Each structure stands twice: as structure tokens, then as C-alpha cells.
mmCIF file of N, CA, C and O in Angstrom:
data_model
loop_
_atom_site.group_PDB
_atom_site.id
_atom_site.type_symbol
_atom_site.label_atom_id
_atom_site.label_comp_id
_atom_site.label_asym_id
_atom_site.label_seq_id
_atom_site.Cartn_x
_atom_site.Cartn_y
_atom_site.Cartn_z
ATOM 1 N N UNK A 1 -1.468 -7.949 -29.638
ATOM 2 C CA UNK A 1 -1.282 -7.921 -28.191
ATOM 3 C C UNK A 1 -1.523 -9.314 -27.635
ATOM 4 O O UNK A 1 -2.704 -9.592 -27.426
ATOM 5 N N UNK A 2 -0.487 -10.363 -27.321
ATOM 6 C CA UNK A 2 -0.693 -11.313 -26.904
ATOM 7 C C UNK A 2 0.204 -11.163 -25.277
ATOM 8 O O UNK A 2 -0.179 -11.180 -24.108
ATOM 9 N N UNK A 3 1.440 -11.027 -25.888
ATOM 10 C CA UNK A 3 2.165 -11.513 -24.144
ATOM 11 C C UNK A 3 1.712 -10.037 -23.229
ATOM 12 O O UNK A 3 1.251 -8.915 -23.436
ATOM 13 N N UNK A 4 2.219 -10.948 -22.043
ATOM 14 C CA UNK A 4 2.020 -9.711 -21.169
ATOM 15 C C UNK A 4 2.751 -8.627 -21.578
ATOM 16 O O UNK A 4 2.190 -7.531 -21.578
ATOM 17 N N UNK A 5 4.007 -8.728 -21.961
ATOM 18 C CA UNK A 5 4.599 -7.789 -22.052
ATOM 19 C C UNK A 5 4.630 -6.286 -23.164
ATOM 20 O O UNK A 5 5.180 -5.186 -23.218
ATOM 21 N N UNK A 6 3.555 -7.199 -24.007
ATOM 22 C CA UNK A 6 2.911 -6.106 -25.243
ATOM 23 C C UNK A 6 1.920 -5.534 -24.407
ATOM 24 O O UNK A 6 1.765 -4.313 -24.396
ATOM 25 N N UNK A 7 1.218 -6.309 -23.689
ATOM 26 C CA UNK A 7 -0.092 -6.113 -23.298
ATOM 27 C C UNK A 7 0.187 -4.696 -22.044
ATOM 28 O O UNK A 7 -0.614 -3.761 -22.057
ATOM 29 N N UNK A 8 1.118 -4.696 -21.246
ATOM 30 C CA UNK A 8 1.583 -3.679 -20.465
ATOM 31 C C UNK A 8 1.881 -2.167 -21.121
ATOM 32 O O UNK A 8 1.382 -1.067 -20.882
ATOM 33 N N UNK A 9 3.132 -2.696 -22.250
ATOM 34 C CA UNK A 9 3.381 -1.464 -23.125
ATOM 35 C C UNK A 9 2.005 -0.350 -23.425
ATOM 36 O O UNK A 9 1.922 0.871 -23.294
ATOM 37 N N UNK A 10 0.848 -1.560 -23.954
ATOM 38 C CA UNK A 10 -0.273 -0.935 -24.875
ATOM 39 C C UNK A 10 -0.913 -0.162 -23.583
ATOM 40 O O UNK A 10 -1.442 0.940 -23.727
ATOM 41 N N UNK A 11 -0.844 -0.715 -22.502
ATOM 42 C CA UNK A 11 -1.615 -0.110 -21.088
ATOM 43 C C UNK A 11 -0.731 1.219 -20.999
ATOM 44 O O UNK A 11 -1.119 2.388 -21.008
ATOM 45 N N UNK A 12 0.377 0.786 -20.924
ATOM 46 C CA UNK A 12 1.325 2.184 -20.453
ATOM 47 C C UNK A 12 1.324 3.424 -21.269
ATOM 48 O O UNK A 12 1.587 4.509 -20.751
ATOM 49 N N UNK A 13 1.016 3.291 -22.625
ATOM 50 C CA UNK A 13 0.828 4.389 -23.605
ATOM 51 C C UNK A 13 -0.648 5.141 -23.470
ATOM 52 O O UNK A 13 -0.936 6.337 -23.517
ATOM 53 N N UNK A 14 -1.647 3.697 -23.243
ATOM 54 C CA UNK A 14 -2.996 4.443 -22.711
ATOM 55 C C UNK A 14 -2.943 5.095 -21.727
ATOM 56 O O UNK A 14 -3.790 5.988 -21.749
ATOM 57 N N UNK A 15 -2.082 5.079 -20.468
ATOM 58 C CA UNK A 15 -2.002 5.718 -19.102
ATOM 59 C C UNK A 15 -1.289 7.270 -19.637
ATOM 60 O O UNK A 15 -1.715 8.391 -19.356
ATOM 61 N N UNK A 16 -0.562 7.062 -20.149
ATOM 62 C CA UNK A 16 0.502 8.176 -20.784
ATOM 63 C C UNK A 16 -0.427 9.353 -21.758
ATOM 64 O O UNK A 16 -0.138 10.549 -21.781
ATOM 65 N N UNK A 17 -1.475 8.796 -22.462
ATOM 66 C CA UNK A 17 -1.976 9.432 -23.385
ATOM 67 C C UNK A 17 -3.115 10.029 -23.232
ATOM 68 O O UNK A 17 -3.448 11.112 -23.713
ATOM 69 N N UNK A 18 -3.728 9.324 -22.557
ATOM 70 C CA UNK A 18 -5.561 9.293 -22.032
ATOM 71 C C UNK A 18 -5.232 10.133 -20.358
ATOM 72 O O UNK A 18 -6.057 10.879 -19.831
ATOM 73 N N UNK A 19 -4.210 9.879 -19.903
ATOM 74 C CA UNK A 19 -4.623 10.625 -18.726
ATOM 75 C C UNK A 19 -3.595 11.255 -18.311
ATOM 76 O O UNK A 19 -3.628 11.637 -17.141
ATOM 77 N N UNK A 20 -2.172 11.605 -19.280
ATOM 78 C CA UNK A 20 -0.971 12.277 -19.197
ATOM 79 C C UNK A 20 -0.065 11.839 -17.362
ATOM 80 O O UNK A 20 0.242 12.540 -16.397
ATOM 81 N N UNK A 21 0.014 10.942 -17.551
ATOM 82 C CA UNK A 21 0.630 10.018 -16.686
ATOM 83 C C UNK A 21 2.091 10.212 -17.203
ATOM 84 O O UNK A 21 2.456 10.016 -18.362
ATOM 85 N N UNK A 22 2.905 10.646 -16.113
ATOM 86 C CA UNK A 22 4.568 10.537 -16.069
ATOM 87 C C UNK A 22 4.893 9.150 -16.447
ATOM 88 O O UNK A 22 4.468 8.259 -15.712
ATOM 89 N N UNK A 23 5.806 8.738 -17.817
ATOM 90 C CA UNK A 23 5.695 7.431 -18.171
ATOM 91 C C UNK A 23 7.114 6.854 -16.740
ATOM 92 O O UNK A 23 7.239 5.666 -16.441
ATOM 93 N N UNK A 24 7.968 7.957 -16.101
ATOM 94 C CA UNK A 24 8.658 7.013 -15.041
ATOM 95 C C UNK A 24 7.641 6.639 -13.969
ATOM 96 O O UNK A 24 8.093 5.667 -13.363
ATOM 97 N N UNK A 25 6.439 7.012 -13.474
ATOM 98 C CA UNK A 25 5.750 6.394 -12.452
ATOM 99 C C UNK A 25 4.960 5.231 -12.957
ATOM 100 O O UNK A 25 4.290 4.618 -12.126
ATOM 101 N N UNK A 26 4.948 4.920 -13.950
ATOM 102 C CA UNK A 26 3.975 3.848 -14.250
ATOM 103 C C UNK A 26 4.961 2.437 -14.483
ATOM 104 O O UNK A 26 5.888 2.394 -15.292
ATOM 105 N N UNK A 27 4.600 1.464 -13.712
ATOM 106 C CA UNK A 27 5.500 0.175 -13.406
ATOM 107 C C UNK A 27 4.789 -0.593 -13.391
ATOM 108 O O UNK A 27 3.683 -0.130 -13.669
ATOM 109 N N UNK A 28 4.765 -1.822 -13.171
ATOM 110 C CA UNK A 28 3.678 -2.842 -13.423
ATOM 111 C C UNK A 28 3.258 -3.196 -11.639
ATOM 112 O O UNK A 28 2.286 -3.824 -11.218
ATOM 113 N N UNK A 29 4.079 -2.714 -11.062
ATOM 114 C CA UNK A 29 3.336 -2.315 -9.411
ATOM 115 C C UNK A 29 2.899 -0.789 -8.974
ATOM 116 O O UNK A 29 2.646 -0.591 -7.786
ATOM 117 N N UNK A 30 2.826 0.054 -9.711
ATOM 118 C CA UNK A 30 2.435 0.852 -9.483
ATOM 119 C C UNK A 30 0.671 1.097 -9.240
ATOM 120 O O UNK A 30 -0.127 0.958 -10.168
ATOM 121 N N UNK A 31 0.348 1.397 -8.136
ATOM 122 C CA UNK A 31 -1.233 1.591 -7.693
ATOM 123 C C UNK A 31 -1.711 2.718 -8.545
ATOM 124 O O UNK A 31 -1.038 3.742 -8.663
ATOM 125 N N UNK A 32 -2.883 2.549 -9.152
ATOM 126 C CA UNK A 32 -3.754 3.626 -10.409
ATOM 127 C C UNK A 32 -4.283 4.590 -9.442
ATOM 128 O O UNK A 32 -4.565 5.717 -9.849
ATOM 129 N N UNK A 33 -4.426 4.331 -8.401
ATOM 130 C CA UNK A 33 -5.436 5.260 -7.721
ATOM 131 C C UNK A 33 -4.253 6.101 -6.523
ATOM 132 O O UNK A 33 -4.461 7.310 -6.413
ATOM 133 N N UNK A 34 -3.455 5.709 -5.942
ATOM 134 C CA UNK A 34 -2.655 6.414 -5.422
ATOM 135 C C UNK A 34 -1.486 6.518 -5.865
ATOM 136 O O UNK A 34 -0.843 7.408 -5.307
ATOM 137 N N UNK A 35 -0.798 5.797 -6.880
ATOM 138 C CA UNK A 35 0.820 6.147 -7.528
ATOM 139 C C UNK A 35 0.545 6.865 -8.555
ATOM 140 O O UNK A 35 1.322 7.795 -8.771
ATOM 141 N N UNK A 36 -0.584 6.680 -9.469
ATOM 142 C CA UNK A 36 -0.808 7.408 -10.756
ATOM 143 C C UNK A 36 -1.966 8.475 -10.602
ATOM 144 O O UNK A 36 -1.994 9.370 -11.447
ATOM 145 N N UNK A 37 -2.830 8.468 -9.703
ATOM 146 C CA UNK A 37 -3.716 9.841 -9.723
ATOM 147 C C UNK A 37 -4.925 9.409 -10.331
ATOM 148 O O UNK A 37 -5.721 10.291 -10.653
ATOM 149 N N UNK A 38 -5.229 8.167 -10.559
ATOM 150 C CA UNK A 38 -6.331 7.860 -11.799
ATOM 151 C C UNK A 38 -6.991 7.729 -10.694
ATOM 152 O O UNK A 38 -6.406 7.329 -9.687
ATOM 153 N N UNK A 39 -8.832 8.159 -10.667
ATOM 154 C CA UNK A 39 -9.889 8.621 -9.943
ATOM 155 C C UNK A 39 -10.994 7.399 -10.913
ATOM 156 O O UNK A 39 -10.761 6.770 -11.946
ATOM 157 N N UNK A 40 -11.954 7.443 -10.214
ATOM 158 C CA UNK A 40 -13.259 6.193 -10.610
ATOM 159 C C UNK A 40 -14.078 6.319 -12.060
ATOM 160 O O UNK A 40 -14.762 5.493 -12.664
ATOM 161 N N UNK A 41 -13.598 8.174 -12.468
ATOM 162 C CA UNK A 41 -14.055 8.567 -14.061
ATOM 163 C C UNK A 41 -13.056 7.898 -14.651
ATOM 164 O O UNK A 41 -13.216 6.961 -15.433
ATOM 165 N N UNK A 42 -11.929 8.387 -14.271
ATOM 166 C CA UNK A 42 -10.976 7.736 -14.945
ATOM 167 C C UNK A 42 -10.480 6.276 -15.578
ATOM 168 O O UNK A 42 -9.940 5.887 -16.614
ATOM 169 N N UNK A 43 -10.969 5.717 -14.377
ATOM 170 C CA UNK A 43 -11.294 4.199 -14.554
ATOM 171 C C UNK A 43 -11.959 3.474 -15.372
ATOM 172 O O UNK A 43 -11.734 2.406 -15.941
ATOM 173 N N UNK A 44 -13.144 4.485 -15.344
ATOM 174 C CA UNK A 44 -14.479 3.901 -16.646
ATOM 175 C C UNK A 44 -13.627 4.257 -17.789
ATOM 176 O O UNK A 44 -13.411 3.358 -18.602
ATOM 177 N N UNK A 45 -13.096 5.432 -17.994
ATOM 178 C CA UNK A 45 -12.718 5.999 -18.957
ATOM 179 C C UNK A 45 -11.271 4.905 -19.857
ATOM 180 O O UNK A 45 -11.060 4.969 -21.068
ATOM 181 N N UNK A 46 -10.546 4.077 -18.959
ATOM 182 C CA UNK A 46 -10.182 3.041 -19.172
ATOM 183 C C UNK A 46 -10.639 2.039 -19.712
ATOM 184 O O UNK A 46 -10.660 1.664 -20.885
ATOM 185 N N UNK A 47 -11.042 1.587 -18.702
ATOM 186 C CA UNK A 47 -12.178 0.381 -19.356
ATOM 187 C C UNK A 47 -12.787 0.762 -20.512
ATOM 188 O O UNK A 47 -13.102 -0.226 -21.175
ATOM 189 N N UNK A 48 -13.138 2.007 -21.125
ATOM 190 C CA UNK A 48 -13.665 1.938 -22.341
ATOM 191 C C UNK A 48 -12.623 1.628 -23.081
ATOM 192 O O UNK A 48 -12.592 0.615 -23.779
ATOM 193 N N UNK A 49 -11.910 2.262 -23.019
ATOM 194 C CA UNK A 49 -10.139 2.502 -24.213
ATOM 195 C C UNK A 49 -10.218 1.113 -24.548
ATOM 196 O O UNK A 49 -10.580 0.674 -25.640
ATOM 197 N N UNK A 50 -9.792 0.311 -23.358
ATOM 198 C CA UNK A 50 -9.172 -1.418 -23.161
ATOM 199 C C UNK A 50 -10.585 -1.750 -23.939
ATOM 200 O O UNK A 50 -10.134 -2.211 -24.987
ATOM 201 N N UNK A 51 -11.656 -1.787 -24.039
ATOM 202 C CA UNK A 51 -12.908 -2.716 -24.925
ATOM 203 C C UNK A 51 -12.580 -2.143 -26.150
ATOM 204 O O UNK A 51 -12.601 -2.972 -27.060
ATOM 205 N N UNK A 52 -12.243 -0.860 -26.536
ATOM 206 C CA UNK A 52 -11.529 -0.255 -27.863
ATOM 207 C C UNK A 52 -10.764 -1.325 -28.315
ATOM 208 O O UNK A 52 -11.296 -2.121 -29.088
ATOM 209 N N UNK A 53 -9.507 -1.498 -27.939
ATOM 210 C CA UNK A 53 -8.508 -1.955 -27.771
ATOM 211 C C UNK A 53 -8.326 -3.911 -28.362
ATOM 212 O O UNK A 53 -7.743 -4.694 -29.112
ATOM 213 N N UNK A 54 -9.338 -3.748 -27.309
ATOM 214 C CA UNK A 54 -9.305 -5.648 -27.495
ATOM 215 C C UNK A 54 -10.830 -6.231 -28.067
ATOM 216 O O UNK A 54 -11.261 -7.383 -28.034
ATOM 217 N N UNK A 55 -11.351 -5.212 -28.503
ATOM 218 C CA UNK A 55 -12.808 -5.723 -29.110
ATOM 219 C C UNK A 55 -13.634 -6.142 -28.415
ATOM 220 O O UNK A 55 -14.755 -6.290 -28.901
ATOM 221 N N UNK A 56 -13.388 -6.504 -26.971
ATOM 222 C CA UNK A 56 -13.859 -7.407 -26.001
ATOM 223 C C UNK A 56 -14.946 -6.510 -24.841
ATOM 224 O O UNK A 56 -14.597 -5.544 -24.162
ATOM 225 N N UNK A 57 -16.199 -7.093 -24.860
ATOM 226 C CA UNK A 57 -16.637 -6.615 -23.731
ATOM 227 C C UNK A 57 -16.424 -7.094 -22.302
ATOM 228 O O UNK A 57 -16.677 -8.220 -21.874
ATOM 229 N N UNK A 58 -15.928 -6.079 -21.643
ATOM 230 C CA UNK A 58 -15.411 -5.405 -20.163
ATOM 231 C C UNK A 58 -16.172 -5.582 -19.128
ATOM 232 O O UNK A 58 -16.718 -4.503 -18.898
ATOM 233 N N UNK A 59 -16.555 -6.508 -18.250
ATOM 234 C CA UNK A 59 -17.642 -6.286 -17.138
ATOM 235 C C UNK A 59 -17.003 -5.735 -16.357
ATOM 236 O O UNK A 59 -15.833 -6.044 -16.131
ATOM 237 N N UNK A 60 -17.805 -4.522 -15.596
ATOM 238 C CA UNK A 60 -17.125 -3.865 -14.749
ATOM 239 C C UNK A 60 -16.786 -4.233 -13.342
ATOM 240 O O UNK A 60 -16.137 -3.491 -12.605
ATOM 241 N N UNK A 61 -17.282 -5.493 -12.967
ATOM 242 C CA UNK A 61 -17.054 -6.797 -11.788
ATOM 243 C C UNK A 61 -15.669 -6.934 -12.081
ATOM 244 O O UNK A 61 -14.788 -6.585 -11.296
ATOM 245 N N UNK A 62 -15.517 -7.304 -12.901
ATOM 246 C CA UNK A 62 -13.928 -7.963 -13.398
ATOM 247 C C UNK A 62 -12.821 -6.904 -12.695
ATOM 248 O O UNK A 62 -11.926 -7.089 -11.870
ATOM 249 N N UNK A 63 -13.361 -5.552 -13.499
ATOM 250 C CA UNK A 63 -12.091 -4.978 -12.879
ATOM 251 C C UNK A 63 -12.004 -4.192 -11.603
ATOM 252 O O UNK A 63 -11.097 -3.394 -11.367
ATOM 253 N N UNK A 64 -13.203 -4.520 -10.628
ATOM 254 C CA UNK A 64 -13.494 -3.847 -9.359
ATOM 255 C C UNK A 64 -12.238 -4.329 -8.546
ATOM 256 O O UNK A 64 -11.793 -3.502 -7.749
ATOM 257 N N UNK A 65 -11.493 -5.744 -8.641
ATOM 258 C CA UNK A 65 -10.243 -5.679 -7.231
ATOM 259 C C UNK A 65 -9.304 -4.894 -8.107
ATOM 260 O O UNK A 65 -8.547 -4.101 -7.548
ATOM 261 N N UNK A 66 -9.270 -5.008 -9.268
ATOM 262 C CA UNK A 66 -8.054 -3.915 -10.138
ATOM 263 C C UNK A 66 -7.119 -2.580 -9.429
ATOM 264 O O UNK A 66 -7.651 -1.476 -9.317
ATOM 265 N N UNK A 67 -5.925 -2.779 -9.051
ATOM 266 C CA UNK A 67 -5.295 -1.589 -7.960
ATOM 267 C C UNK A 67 -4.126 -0.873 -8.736
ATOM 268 O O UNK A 67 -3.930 0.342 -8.770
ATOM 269 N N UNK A 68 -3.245 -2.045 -9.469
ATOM 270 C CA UNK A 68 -2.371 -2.167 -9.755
ATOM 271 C C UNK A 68 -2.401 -1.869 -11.372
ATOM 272 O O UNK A 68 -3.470 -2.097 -11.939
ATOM 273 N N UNK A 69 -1.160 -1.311 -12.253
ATOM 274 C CA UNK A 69 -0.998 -1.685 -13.557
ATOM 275 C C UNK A 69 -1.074 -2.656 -13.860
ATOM 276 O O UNK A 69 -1.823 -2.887 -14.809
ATOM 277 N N UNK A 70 -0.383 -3.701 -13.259
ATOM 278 C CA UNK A 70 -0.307 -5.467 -13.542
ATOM 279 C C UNK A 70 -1.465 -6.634 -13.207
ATOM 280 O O UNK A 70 -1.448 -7.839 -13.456
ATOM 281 N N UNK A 71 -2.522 -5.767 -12.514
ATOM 282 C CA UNK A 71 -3.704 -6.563 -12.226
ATOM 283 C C UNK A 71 -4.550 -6.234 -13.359
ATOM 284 O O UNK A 71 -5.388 -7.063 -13.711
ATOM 285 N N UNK A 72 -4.417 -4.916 -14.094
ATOM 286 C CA UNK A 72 -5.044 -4.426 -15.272
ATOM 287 C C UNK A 72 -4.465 -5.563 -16.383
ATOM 288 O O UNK A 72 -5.180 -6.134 -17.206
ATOM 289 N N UNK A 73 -3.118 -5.746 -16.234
ATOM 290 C CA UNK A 73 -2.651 -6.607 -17.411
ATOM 291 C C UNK A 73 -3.111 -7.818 -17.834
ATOM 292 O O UNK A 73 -3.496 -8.151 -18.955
ATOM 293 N N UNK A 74 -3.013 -8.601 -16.564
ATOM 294 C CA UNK A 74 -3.516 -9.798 -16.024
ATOM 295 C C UNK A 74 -5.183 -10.000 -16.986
ATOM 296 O O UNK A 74 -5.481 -10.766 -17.903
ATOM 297 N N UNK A 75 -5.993 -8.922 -16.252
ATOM 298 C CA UNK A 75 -7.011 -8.986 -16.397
ATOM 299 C C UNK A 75 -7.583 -8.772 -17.963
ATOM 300 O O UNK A 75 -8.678 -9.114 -18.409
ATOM 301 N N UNK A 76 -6.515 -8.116 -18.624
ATOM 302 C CA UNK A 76 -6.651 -7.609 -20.422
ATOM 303 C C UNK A 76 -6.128 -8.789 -20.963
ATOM 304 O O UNK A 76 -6.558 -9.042 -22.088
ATOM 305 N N UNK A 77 -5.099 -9.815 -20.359
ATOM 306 C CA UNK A 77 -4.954 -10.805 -21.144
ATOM 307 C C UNK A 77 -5.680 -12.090 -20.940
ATOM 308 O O UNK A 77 -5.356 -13.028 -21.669
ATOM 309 N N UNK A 78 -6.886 -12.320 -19.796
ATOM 310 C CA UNK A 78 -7.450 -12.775 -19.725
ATOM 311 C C UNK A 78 -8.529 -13.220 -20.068
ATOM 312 O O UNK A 78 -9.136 -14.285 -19.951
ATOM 313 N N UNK A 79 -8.777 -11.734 -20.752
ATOM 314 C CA UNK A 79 -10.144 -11.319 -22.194
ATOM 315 C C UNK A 79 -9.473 -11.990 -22.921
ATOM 316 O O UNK A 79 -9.984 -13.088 -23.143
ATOM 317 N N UNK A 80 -8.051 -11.726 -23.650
ATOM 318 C CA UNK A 80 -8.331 -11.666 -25.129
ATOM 319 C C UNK A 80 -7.873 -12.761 -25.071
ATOM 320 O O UNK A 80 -7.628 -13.202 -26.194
ATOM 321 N N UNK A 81 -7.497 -13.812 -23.804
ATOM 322 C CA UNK A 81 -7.137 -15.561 -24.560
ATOM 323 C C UNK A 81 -8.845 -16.473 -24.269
ATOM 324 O O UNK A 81 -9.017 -17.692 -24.295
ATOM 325 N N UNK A 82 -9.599 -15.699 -24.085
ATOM 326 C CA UNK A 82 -10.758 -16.038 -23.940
ATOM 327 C C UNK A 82 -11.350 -16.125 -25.456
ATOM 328 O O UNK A 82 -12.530 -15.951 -25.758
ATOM 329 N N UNK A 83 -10.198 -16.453 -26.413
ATOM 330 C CA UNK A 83 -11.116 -16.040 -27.929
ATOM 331 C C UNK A 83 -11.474 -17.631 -28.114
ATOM 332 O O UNK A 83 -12.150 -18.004 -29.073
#
């Protein structure tokens, strides 16, 4: 998972899988909390997957402005070029 564009896919299958998300509503502008239904458990419940995911520990500061799929992306590829 380097470009964004892997890095979205891998998000979009977690949205799809972990919280049975319609894969046509999920876009890289789509809002988690009002386009997709994802709630503040849900969120943590993310953030764990994504530290799964990228080995990387997650401060939960980081992803508090997080609204968007693509601010999630942003923010997952920001960990892992932090190696």
C-alpha cells in the first residue's frame, strides 16, 4: 500500500467488509458519518483495522478532523511514508 490509490481501494474493502457499506456510496468524497452511516464505535473500530493494516500506531488526534474517505486516505498515507 503505497499510492493513494491502493491506499483508498484497501479503505474501501475495509468500509465494505467491517461495516457492510454499499461499495456505490463510498467515493473518496463521501462523508463517514453522514454518506456512509459510520457512528464514533465505528470509527475506533477503524482506526483499529487501519493500525492492523499498516503496523503503525494511530493517535486518535490525528484522525479527529477525519469526515471524509479521502481525509482517511491522506491521513493512512501519511503514517506509512513516515517509515
Amino acid at each position: 500500500m503505497k499510492t493513494q490509490e491502493e491506499i483508498y481501494q484497501k479503505i474501501a474493502s475495509i468500509l465494505e467488509e467491517l461495516f457492510e457499506v454499499d461499495p456505490q456510496k463510498i467515493t473518496p468524497e463521501a462523508n463517514l458519518y453522514q454518506d456512509l452511516d459510520i457512528d464514533s464505535i465505528d470509527a475506533v473500530d477503524l482506526v483499529v483495522e487501519l493500525k492492523k493494516v499498516t503496523g503503525k500506531k494511530i493517535q486518535p488526534e490525528d484522525f479527529k478532523a477525519v469526515r471524509s474517505v479521502q481525509d482517511v486516505v491522506i491521513e493512512v498515507q501519511k503514517l506509512i511514508s513516515n517509515d
